[in-house]
Each structure stands twice: as structure tokens, then as C-alpha cells.
Amino acid sequence: MLPNHATSIRDKLGNASDCVGRCLWGVGAGVSLSDLLRGTTLGGRLPELSGRSVLIATQDQLAAGLALVELDGVARRVVICPPDLSSDHLPSVIARAGVDAIVSDHDLHARDVPVRVICRVPVTPADGVQRDRHATDWVLLTSGTTGAPKLLVHTLAGLTAPIKSSQHQGTDVVWGTFYDIRRYGGLQIFLRALLGRGSFVLSSAGEPPGEYLLRLGAQAATHISGTPSHWRRALMSPSARAIAPRYVRLSGEIADQAILNALKAFYPQADIGHAYASTEAGVGFEVTDGLEGFPARLIGARGEVEMKIEDGSLRIRSARTALRYVDEDGTALMDHEGFVDTGDIVERREDRYYFLGRRSGVINVGGLKVYPEEVEAVINRHPAVRMSYVRSRRSPITGSLVAADVVLKRDPTPSGAGSQIEDFKREILQICHAGLAAHKIPATIRFVPALEVAAAGKLARHHA
Amino acid sequence: MSIKITVISQLQQIAENEKKNLPPLTDDLVLLDLGLDSLAIAILVARLEETLGLDPFTESDDAFYPVTLGDFIRFYENAAQSRDVDSRQAR
């Protein structure tokens, strides 16, 4: 049941009459928030979902967003599937999160889930039935070492804690994000739009960036967020001039000075901020001075968010972090003082800290995580490969790319060396194409005589 | 091999891997209209660095994001030219 002090998104939105003129714009359709407060996209079946653990697995982003507004405060738990969740992982997500209902906009096959509800835009009118109220857990997915997702438990209070009521709250504010709202970074922007007084333009998977820019321009979007990779791609579009943002936000990857400068030059009227956030640690901070990295005084400062550095990596304690993984009690997520290890290695130079990469060798390709071990396992399936080492390679377009060093079982025969090497390269790439998502496939493959092996017999991984 | 030919052959190879048909490659073709996402463009830039030894995105002081294929090729040609000038001055 909902404790007295907790509020749902609906409570925060107020009455339908307070939301007149506010819209969520998808690719084909726009939905008015006041219609949503007086209606449903769930065909009158919301009461069946009361108190349940509901998996939201839609193809359309807008459908997922509308379902979230309806379910918060009604479901016991919402499990938000990102668009690229592999169907192989679906059964384990359902089992680990105790899912007993699915909301989807398509025919989704999942055994042993008793309740299935189809959600559809447009909104149809519905009576405001009084329901039992629940403090809803929000479960977000993020990728894990073996490719299986990690499930993080958040609350609406924690997710909205970074959103300050004094900021970006004008009635003329129109938010947009290149992110999918089913990931932490995009969800932040969705909630900012809902808690503010303006509207929101959703992107859509597979929509060319130029077309999204035109839609943002058509709705006069003022506040736009994306990863540095999203923004580099936007600046390569002739439609980059279609928008005139007042606020440009970057998160999800290291923002380098080049992209910060390019955005300032291209949108001189805009305030530009880069935020540090992750699904596990929540929003850490936002930097608005136009420089890469962050001021050293943030470390050790008292306040809503506390940060420390241990073993070179940034640790964060705040009410914004996830509470726990769905199948444990929080001890695996936080240290005994409540700090979450972000795994991001930082280095201090004078009065600023700069991000160097990930401790575990995790590669961040345009905001998507790649675990080297997963890629190495696929490369090692090639019969001629003895071992491989997958590492990060800097990219001015996506921040990082996947690069592979491969040791062959035996040297190619001298006569046919060149073409044999090219054949191996092609075959390894074919195996990768068949077994890995596009961002995990090595961009470059190098054949090397040997790899460095550390004392414990493991491959030596260096910080990126 | 000229820079233009190298760029185009690398581009064709990436499109082939992604099973994408490229439109006729003219100078005023918008890069994003090639149907390649930013990952594909990142791979193109990485492979060009390996073959040409050039990454003008990282080397240039001014951040520049080319819009058309012609812009992209010129970006590389200019970087190659200034590298040649630098190496002559160094001699």
C-alpha cells in the first residue's frame, strides 16, 4: 500500500484541467496529458494490474511512457524493458522480477504469466475508479557481464530527486531526448517533462536523426538531451539548424571538450550542461561551466550527493541511487557506508577530475555498455583462434569502439599469409555478426603474436 | 591510392557488412542519408585511421562535423595536406 507521504506521477500531474495544452508527441501521434488523466490506453483493464509486478514491453516508446503514467501507484512493481532486450533473456527477467502481468503493444510470447494486457494509443475515456494504492518499485535494466541484464530497483522518489522545482519549469518548455525513455538517461528527461509544466517530444527507434530533429523543430523544443554520440550525429545532419534549443544536456558518456565547443558554437543561445548519471548510481552531478571533467571540490563535499574516490574509481551516495538489485538486499550494490561504486576511473589534474574509462574494461560505445569477456568468448569460437583480448579504442564519433587483439593457434603459412589473415578476419567478423549486437562487434581486429597475461593467469586488463 | 578512393572503398565495405545498398556516391550526398548509423560512421573513421594514418576529427583544433560526403572527403584531404606541410617543415 502507498504510504501517506509517497505520491504517484498522477498525483504530481494534478487534475486534468491543470494539464491542458501539455502533450507527449510520438512519431505518428500526440497524446494530451489531460486526456490521459481522464482516460486509459489499457482498454479498461488497469484494475487487473493493481498490486502486480508488471513487465512493460512495448515496441513503441510512447506506449511505454503512457503505461508508466497509468501504472505508477497502481502496480506493486513496473519492470521497464529497453527496446533491445533479447528474447533469450526475457524468461530470466520475468522470473527474477516476479513478473505476474505483462503490458505490451504486440503479441508477446511469455509462458507462465497469468495476466496480459494490450496497450494502445490513442487514449480512450475511462472512469476515475478508486483503486488500492501501492508504492511502486521501478525496475530498470542495464547490461551485465555475460550479456544477461542486471535489474535495478528504484522508486519514483529516488528517480525524481535530482529534479529541482525551480529549474526548467516554464509552461513553454518542450523537452526532447535522443535517448529511449526506457533507459535511465531518457527516463530522467521523461520525468522532467512530466514534473514540469511543458510538453515532450519522444524519439523513436529506427527513426533517422534528421527526421527527429525536424519533429523537435516543429514542436519548438527548447530543452534537448542526448549522449555526446547522439549530439555528434545531430551536428552531422543538415537538419541540425531545425532546432534552436535554450538548453542542451549531455549524459551517458564522457563529454569531451570538442563536442562541448562544437555545441556552444552551433547553438550559441543555449545553456550547455553535461550530467554524470548511471542506472546504478543515479544522477551524480551536472557541470555547466562548458569544460570537460568536473570540479575537484565536488569530491568530499557535504550535500544531497556525496562522492568519494577509492581505488581510483568514483563512488556516489545519495537518495538518487538504485536501492538494490532486484534479487538481493542492497549489499551487492553499495559498500557498508551506502556508496555505490560507479566503476568509472577518474584522475585529478589541478583543480579538476577527468574520466579515464571503466575499471572492469567495460567499453562504452555511444552510451551502450560492452563487456570485453562476452566479445572474447564469441571470437574464441573460431577454430584458428588461440585467445583474444578485447579492449576499448577511442572514437571521435562514439567515444569508444570495440577493438580486438587476436592470437592465432599457429602462424599463417608464409606463402598465403596475407590472404589467409584477411580470410580469418572476415570469418571472425561473420561469427561476431551472428552472435553479438552491432555495437559489440569489433570495429578493428589486429593479429598479435602474444597477449600479456597477469600473475593470476588472467588477461591483463588496463584502464581505458 | 587517393584519399577519395580509400574513403569510398572503406564505405562500401562497411555497407556490405551491414547488408546495406548505398545510393550513388556524389559529393553533395548527406552522410546520414547513406543509411549508416553513427556506429558505422565511427567504424569508418577508425578504419580510415588504420589505412591512412589520419584522424582529422581528433587532430583538428576546431570541432567540425561534416554533413556531406564531399565535406567528409575534403576534411581528410585537408588533414593530409597539412600533415605533409608539417613533415616538410620538420625536415
XYZ file of C-alpha atoms in Angstrom:
555
model
C 0.000 0.000 0.000
C 1.075 3.529 -0.587
C 2.484 5.265 2.472
C 0.890 8.660 3.130
C 3.935 10.677 2.128
C 4.505 8.915 -1.212
C 2.971 10.329 -4.339
C 2.499 8.848 -7.761
C 3.090 10.512 -11.126
C -0.648 11.092 -11.369
C -0.636 12.919 -8.029
C 2.210 15.080 -9.299
C 0.411 15.874 -12.551
C -2.630 17.172 -10.644
C -6.042 17.472 -12.266
C -6.762 17.081 -15.957
C -7.615 20.784 -16.056
C -4.070 21.609 -14.846
C -2.590 19.827 -17.866
C -4.455 21.489 -20.710
C -2.140 22.141 -23.638
C 0.519 19.695 -22.450
C 1.339 16.866 -24.852
C 3.552 13.834 -25.312
C 4.453 13.722 -29.005
C 5.326 10.377 -30.600
C 6.183 9.716 -34.263
C 2.653 9.384 -35.571
C 0.552 10.586 -32.688
C 0.442 13.116 -29.915
C -1.336 12.439 -26.629
C -2.639 15.228 -24.452
C -1.840 14.763 -20.769
C -5.309 15.937 -19.754
C -6.860 13.226 -21.964
C -4.532 10.659 -20.375
C -5.617 11.691 -16.864
C -9.251 11.201 -17.878
C -8.657 8.039 -19.915
C -6.623 4.899 -20.465
C -4.525 3.113 -23.071
C -5.084 -0.218 -21.306
C -8.617 -0.898 -22.555
C -10.207 -0.611 -19.090
C -8.010 -3.360 -17.612
C -5.937 -1.242 -15.220
C -7.759 -2.650 -12.110
C -6.483 -6.148 -13.003
C -2.917 -4.858 -12.713
C -3.332 -3.474 -9.209
C -0.676 -4.823 -6.853
C 1.039 -6.854 -9.555
C 4.609 -6.958 -10.840
C 4.066 -5.668 -14.367
C 6.536 -6.040 -17.226
C 6.204 -3.175 -19.700
C 7.478 -4.495 -23.027
C 6.345 -2.338 -25.923
C 7.744 -1.669 -29.355
C 6.589 1.956 -29.260
C 8.245 4.298 -26.772
C 5.166 6.482 -26.350
C 3.047 3.430 -25.432
C 5.567 2.553 -22.703
C 5.543 6.114 -21.358
C 1.749 6.252 -21.184
C 1.609 2.847 -19.450
C 4.132 4.079 -16.868
C 1.928 7.075 -16.017
C -1.097 4.793 -15.628
C 0.659 2.071 -13.629
C 2.667 4.137 -11.163
C 0.856 3.992 -7.811
C -1.277 1.059 -9.017
C 1.187 -1.766 -9.736
C 3.433 -3.105 -6.989
C 6.313 -3.079 -9.431
C 6.925 -1.953 -13.008
C 9.718 -3.674 -14.936
C 10.727 -1.473 -17.847
C 12.111 -3.398 -20.839
C 14.528 -1.490 -23.047
C 13.874 -1.866 -26.777
C 16.837 -4.128 -27.485
C 16.200 -6.719 -24.758
C 16.899 -10.078 -26.357
C 14.026 -12.561 -26.183
C 16.564 -15.076 -24.813
C 16.796 -13.019 -21.634
C 13.070 -12.407 -21.218
C 12.264 -15.593 -19.202
C 15.006 -14.874 -16.652
C 13.886 -11.219 -16.297
C 10.314 -12.430 -15.697
C 11.452 -14.974 -13.109
C 13.870 -12.695 -11.238
C 11.429 -9.787 -11.038
C 8.465 -11.985 -10.067
C 6.516 -10.703 -13.066
C 2.852 -11.745 -12.980
C 1.463 -9.404 -15.641
C 2.639 -8.067 -18.998
C 1.655 -4.836 -20.710
C 2.593 -4.836 -24.370
C 1.551 -3.295 -27.678
C 2.199 -6.505 -29.620
C 1.761 -10.224 -29.268
C 4.459 -11.180 -26.799
C 5.072 -14.836 -26.050
C 5.846 -15.457 -22.409
C 4.831 -18.616 -20.596
C 3.536 -18.671 -17.038
C 2.484 -15.024 -16.879
C -1.220 -15.051 -15.916
C -2.257 -11.534 -16.996
C -1.554 -9.963 -20.368
C -2.847 -6.529 -21.290
C -2.540 -4.864 -24.647
C -1.866 -1.127 -24.554
C -2.881 1.084 -27.450
C -2.614 4.703 -28.411
C -4.969 6.667 -28.695
C -6.310 7.130 -25.208
C -9.925 6.112 -24.629
C -12.064 7.785 -21.943
C -12.284 5.893 -18.626
C -13.921 6.447 -15.262
C -11.698 7.510 -12.438
C -12.140 4.339 -10.367
C -10.658 4.472 -6.858
C -8.017 1.766 -6.603
C -5.796 0.383 -3.917
C -2.670 2.443 -3.984
C 0.806 0.980 -3.962
C 4.278 2.431 -3.631
C 5.516 1.182 -6.986
C 9.041 -0.177 -7.415
C 10.543 0.901 -10.724
C 12.859 -1.784 -12.082
C 15.336 -0.649 -14.732
C 17.539 -2.926 -16.799
C 21.174 -2.407 -17.601
C 23.591 -4.771 -19.315
C 25.671 -7.232 -17.297
C 28.948 -9.121 -17.780
C 27.641 -12.114 -19.674
C 25.070 -10.175 -21.667
C 22.276 -11.006 -19.199
C 20.711 -7.788 -17.907
C 21.071 -6.549 -14.338
C 17.800 -5.475 -12.710
C 17.970 -2.360 -10.538
C 15.210 -1.301 -8.151
C 14.410 2.424 -7.981
C 11.492 4.406 -6.564
C 9.770 7.398 -8.123
C 11.019 9.493 -5.187
C 14.621 8.493 -5.954
C 14.258 8.915 -9.698
C 12.792 12.394 -9.324
C 15.120 13.542 -6.503
C 17.550 15.249 -8.945
C 14.726 17.293 -10.479
C 14.561 20.712 -8.871
C 11.217 22.511 -8.999
C 12.896 25.855 -9.634
C 14.590 24.674 -12.846
C 13.245 24.403 -16.378
C 9.604 24.648 -15.308
C 8.137 27.248 -17.681
C 4.877 26.460 -19.454
C 6.699 26.965 -22.768
C 9.359 24.344 -22.038
C 9.308 21.497 -24.567
C 11.638 18.625 -23.746
C 13.147 16.152 -26.157
C 15.741 13.418 -25.914
C 17.564 11.252 -28.425
C 17.606 8.638 -25.654
C 14.988 5.952 -25.269
C 12.871 6.736 -22.178
C 13.182 3.099 -21.101
C 16.793 3.699 -20.148
C 17.843 5.715 -17.102
C 19.033 8.764 -19.077
C 15.874 9.010 -21.155
C 13.602 8.295 -18.199
C 15.155 11.279 -16.380
C 14.073 13.544 -19.227
C 10.588 11.984 -19.436
C 10.102 12.615 -15.703
C 11.465 16.154 -16.019
C 8.880 16.826 -18.700
C 6.040 15.322 -16.631
C 7.004 17.114 -13.401
C 7.409 20.410 -15.193
C 4.644 22.327 -16.897
C 5.510 21.758 -20.542
C 5.444 19.037 -23.220
C 7.744 16.313 -24.503
C 8.766 15.065 -27.956
C 9.743 11.381 -27.905
C 12.264 9.904 -30.306
C 11.631 6.548 -31.889
C 13.858 3.540 -32.529
C 14.949 3.426 -36.154
C 13.864 6.997 -36.886
C 16.596 8.794 -38.849
C 18.157 11.535 -36.702
C 17.314 14.186 -39.285
C 13.616 13.385 -39.015
C 13.645 13.536 -35.232
C 15.390 16.916 -35.439
C 12.630 18.137 -37.763
C 9.954 16.933 -35.327
C 11.772 18.655 -32.456
C 11.879 21.808 -34.547
C 8.181 21.555 -35.455
C 7.226 21.449 -31.752
C 9.717 24.242 -30.956
C 11.619 22.017 -28.498
C 13.579 24.099 -26.001
C 15.337 21.510 -23.803
C 17.083 18.652 -25.593
C 19.225 15.842 -24.217
C 21.373 13.090 -25.664
C 24.700 11.351 -25.352
C 27.770 13.033 -26.858
C 27.424 10.458 -29.682
C 23.817 11.484 -30.306
C 24.900 15.124 -30.489
C 27.840 14.458 -32.848
C 25.430 12.687 -35.164
C 22.923 15.548 -34.860
C 25.596 18.048 -35.885
C 26.301 15.931 -38.973
C 22.685 16.351 -40.084
C 21.542 19.172 -42.372
C 18.527 19.402 -40.008
C 20.702 20.485 -37.076
C 19.523 24.039 -37.857
C 15.885 22.967 -37.453
C 16.216 23.264 -33.686
C 17.055 26.279 -31.545
C 17.393 24.835 -28.037
C 17.700 27.006 -24.934
C 19.176 24.081 -23.012
C 21.390 21.289 -24.327
C 22.159 18.395 -21.992
C 24.712 15.619 -22.477
C 24.942 12.445 -20.411
C 25.614 8.725 -20.675
C 29.180 9.045 -21.941
C 32.256 11.124 -21.323
C 31.640 14.568 -22.827
C 34.881 15.716 -24.418
C 35.896 19.323 -24.960
C 35.447 19.026 -28.744
C 31.724 18.254 -28.570
C 31.127 20.861 -25.843
C 32.843 23.509 -28.002
C 31.044 22.427 -31.157
C 27.633 22.646 -29.468
C 28.419 26.066 -27.996
C 29.470 27.305 -31.438
C 26.421 25.820 -33.146
C 23.794 26.814 -30.557
C 25.274 29.982 -29.031
C 21.973 30.869 -27.325
C 21.848 27.565 -25.403
C 22.980 26.705 -21.892
C 25.051 23.549 -22.217
C 25.386 21.089 -19.373
C 26.857 17.635 -19.079
C 25.498 15.334 -16.396
C 27.033 12.304 -14.778
C 24.487 9.560 -14.236
C 24.156 5.787 -14.330
C 21.345 3.295 -13.782
C 23.033 2.128 -10.576
C 24.225 5.438 -9.108
C 21.507 7.794 -10.366
C 22.325 11.394 -11.273
C 25.584 12.393 -9.600
C 26.049 15.943 -10.784
C 25.732 18.325 -13.688
C 28.554 20.523 -14.959
C 27.575 23.819 -16.606
C 30.876 25.689 -16.975
C 31.437 24.447 -20.532
C 34.532 22.435 -19.617
C 35.058 18.694 -19.722
C 35.542 16.798 -16.459
C 34.229 18.147 -13.159
C 35.458 20.473 -10.395
C 37.539 18.739 -7.715
C 35.587 20.466 -4.947
C 32.624 18.138 -5.634
C 34.603 15.263 -4.096
C 34.118 15.051 -0.357
C 31.610 17.916 -0.286
C 28.622 17.519 2.015
C 25.198 17.709 0.467
C 22.453 15.821 -1.251
C 25.012 13.836 -3.244
C 28.273 12.750 -1.633
C 31.161 11.479 -3.700
C 34.444 9.843 -2.834
C 37.227 8.193 -4.779
C 38.528 4.794 -3.749
C 40.974 2.696 -5.741
C 40.739 5.333 -8.436
C 37.025 4.978 -9.087
C 34.182 7.366 -8.346
C 31.743 6.320 -5.572
C 28.399 8.014 -5.000
C 25.992 8.078 -2.055
C 22.638 9.811 -2.377
C 18.880 9.289 -2.257
C 19.029 9.072 -6.066
C 20.883 5.778 -6.380
C 19.118 2.491 -7.014
C 18.094 0.768 -3.766
C 19.333 -2.697 -4.692
C 19.442 -5.328 -7.389
C 16.046 -6.965 -7.661
C 17.246 -10.292 -6.253
C 19.324 -9.081 -3.278
C 19.204 -6.724 -0.304
C 21.489 -3.895 -1.426
C 24.783 -5.272 -0.073
C 25.927 -6.176 -3.590
C 25.189 -2.661 -4.862
C 26.598 -0.500 -2.062
C 29.509 -0.572 0.368
C 28.821 -0.556 4.144
C 28.564 3.250 4.099
C 25.959 3.254 1.324
C 28.270 4.329 -1.526
C 27.716 2.856 -4.996
C 30.935 2.147 -6.917
C 30.389 3.586 -10.395
C 33.379 1.674 -11.793
C 34.412 4.868 -13.610
C 38.094 5.681 -13.172
C 38.882 9.358 -12.637
C 42.147 11.253 -12.485
C 42.797 14.623 -10.882
C 44.684 17.246 -12.853
C 44.973 20.509 -10.912
C 41.522 21.512 -9.715
C 39.537 19.169 -11.936
C 38.791 15.496 -12.290
C 38.679 13.783 -15.698
C 37.177 10.433 -16.619
C 39.660 7.853 -17.923
C 37.363 4.882 -18.604
C 35.957 1.880 -16.811
C 37.675 -0.245 -14.176
C 36.382 -3.570 -15.446
C 37.385 -2.784 -19.010
C 33.733 -2.176 -19.880
C 33.611 -0.294 -23.164
C 31.052 2.487 -23.616
C 30.088 2.624 -27.289
C 27.827 5.610 -27.803
C 26.236 5.118 -24.379
C 25.872 1.324 -24.659
C 27.991 -0.923 -22.463
C 30.127 -3.727 -23.853
C 31.767 -6.321 -21.608
C 35.017 -7.500 -23.277
C 34.625 -11.049 -21.938
C 31.389 -11.520 -23.878
C 33.035 -10.490 -27.159
C 36.179 -12.544 -26.486
C 34.061 -15.660 -25.922
C 32.500 -15.226 -29.364
C 35.825 -14.555 -31.148
C 37.383 -17.588 -29.452
C 34.824 -19.834 -31.178
C 36.840 -19.512 -34.390
C 38.872 -22.734 -34.694
C 42.099 -20.918 -35.614
C 41.989 -18.559 -32.609
C 44.060 -19.391 -29.527
C 43.000 -16.376 -27.483
C 41.767 -12.846 -27.865
C 41.824 -9.598 -25.953
C 39.035 -7.095 -26.454
C 39.681 -3.506 -25.486
C 38.413 -0.001 -25.929
C 39.631 2.162 -28.763
C 38.942 5.902 -28.691
C 36.488 7.190 -31.256
C 35.736 10.832 -32.012
C 32.226 9.766 -33.095
C 31.007 7.283 -30.460
C 33.514 7.988 -27.666
C 34.794 4.425 -27.808
C 34.750 1.459 -30.130
C 35.478 -2.211 -29.621
C 38.919 -3.361 -30.825
C 40.219 -6.924 -30.713
C 43.749 -8.324 -30.491
C 43.786 -11.930 -31.623
C 46.429 -14.618 -31.170
C 46.231 -17.463 -33.697
C 46.954 -21.102 -32.822
C 49.617 -21.206 -35.491
C 51.190 -18.581 -37.698
C 49.719 -18.351 -41.173
C 51.767 -20.163 -43.820
C 54.266 -17.646 -45.255
C 53.115 -18.191 -48.823
C 49.461 -17.342 -48.307
C 49.855 -15.138 -45.189
C 48.133 -12.006 -46.461
C 45.019 -13.596 -47.846
C 44.769 -16.129 -45.014
C 44.798 -13.281 -42.478
C 42.085 -11.473 -44.443
C 40.014 -14.689 -44.524
C 40.337 -15.152 -40.751
C 39.357 -11.546 -40.184
C 36.276 -11.945 -42.355
C 35.282 -15.230 -40.700
C 35.711 -13.810 -37.177
C 33.539 -10.845 -38.125
C 30.903 -13.234 -39.504
C 30.805 -15.153 -36.201
C 30.503 -11.825 -34.346
C 27.696 -10.608 -36.624
C 25.769 -13.803 -35.901
C 26.255 -13.746 -32.134
C 26.518 -10.122 -31.000
C 24.622 -6.830 -31.121
C 26.106 -4.377 -33.646
C 27.846 -2.146 -31.080
C 29.668 -5.194 -29.619
C 31.249 -6.298 -32.922
C 34.934 -5.313 -33.090
C 35.487 -2.302 -35.328
C 39.085 -3.334 -35.832
C 40.861 -6.679 -35.485
C 44.622 -6.981 -35.099
C 46.565 -10.229 -35.124
C 49.320 -10.251 -32.499
C 51.937 -12.868 -31.570
C 51.088 -12.933 -27.831
C 48.999 -11.281 -25.122
C 50.029 -10.053 -21.728
C 48.820 -12.453 -19.031
C 48.783 -11.268 -15.412
C 50.165 -13.289 -12.467
C 46.777 -14.819 -11.632
C 46.648 -16.314 -15.110
C 44.032 -13.837 -16.310
C 44.431 -11.480 -19.213
C 45.909 -8.209 -18.020
C 43.253 -5.522 -18.454
C 44.394 -1.950 -18.366
C 42.191 1.006 -17.635
C 40.917 2.510 -20.860
C 45.539 5.399 -53.671
C 43.866 8.762 -53.431
C 42.056 9.673 -50.249
C 38.745 9.848 -52.056
C 39.083 6.299 -53.384
C 40.138 4.996 -49.963
C 37.165 6.652 -48.250
C 34.732 5.268 -50.809
C 36.137 1.745 -50.752
C 36.038 1.622 -46.927
C 32.494 2.984 -47.039
C 31.439 0.293 -49.491
C 32.998 -2.418 -47.343
C 31.091 -1.264 -44.256
C 27.827 -1.049 -46.198
C 28.453 -4.562 -47.499
C 28.987 -5.896 -43.945
C 25.731 -4.259 -42.873
C 23.947 -5.558 -45.964
C 23.013 -2.036 -46.998
C 22.744 -0.760 -50.549
C 24.444 2.586 -50.965
C 22.885 5.321 -53.110
C 25.107 6.810 -55.875
C 28.049 8.398 -54.039
C 28.045 12.048 -55.054
C 29.825 14.880 -53.250
C 26.583 16.530 -52.105
C 25.171 13.305 -50.661
C 24.299 13.810 -46.984
C 26.306 11.299 -44.907
C 23.357 10.442 -42.682
C 21.334 9.635 -45.822
C 23.666 6.726 -46.515
C 21.528 4.727 -44.095
C 24.562 4.268 -41.831
C 24.202 4.989 -38.134
C 26.793 6.743 -36.006
C 28.341 3.374 -35.128
C 29.013 2.726 -38.815
C 30.494 6.200 -39.239
C 32.668 5.624 -36.153
C 33.921 2.365 -37.701
C 34.635 4.174 -40.964
C 36.696 6.791 -39.101
C 38.605 4.049 -37.201
C 39.389 2.065 -40.381
C 40.497 5.229 -42.188
C 42.848 5.946 -39.317
C 44.347 2.478 -39.819
C 44.695 2.764 -43.592
C 45.553 6.474 -43.969
C 47.129 7.085 -40.566
C 44.818 10.101 -40.268
C 42.051 11.046 -37.858
C 41.152 14.673 -38.575
C 38.282 14.547 -36.029
C 40.758 14.071 -33.209
C 43.641 16.056 -34.695
C 41.871 19.272 -35.629
C 41.693 22.066 -33.072
C 38.257 23.191 -34.185
C 35.483 20.704 -33.713
C 33.911 20.071 -37.103
C 31.254 17.576 -38.042
C 30.962 17.123 -41.825
C 27.461 16.948 -43.277
C 28.013 15.759 -46.868
C 30.284 13.093 -48.346
C 32.185 15.899 -50.114
C 32.754 17.702 -46.769
C 33.937 14.435 -45.269
C 36.457 13.710 -48.048
C 37.758 17.314 -48.046
C 38.165 17.095 -44.251
C 40.556 14.171 -44.794
C 42.297 15.742 -47.800
C 42.968 18.950 -45.864
C 44.291 16.987 -42.897
C 46.615 15.028 -45.207
C 47.847 18.242 -46.816
C 48.634 19.962 -43.523
C 50.392 16.803 -42.344
C 52.565 16.863 -45.461
C 53.346 20.553 -44.873
C 54.246 19.814 -41.247
C 56.546 16.958 -42.217
C 58.293 19.138 -44.863
C 58.812 21.892 -42.281
C 60.197 19.373 -39.854
C 62.849 18.306 -42.342
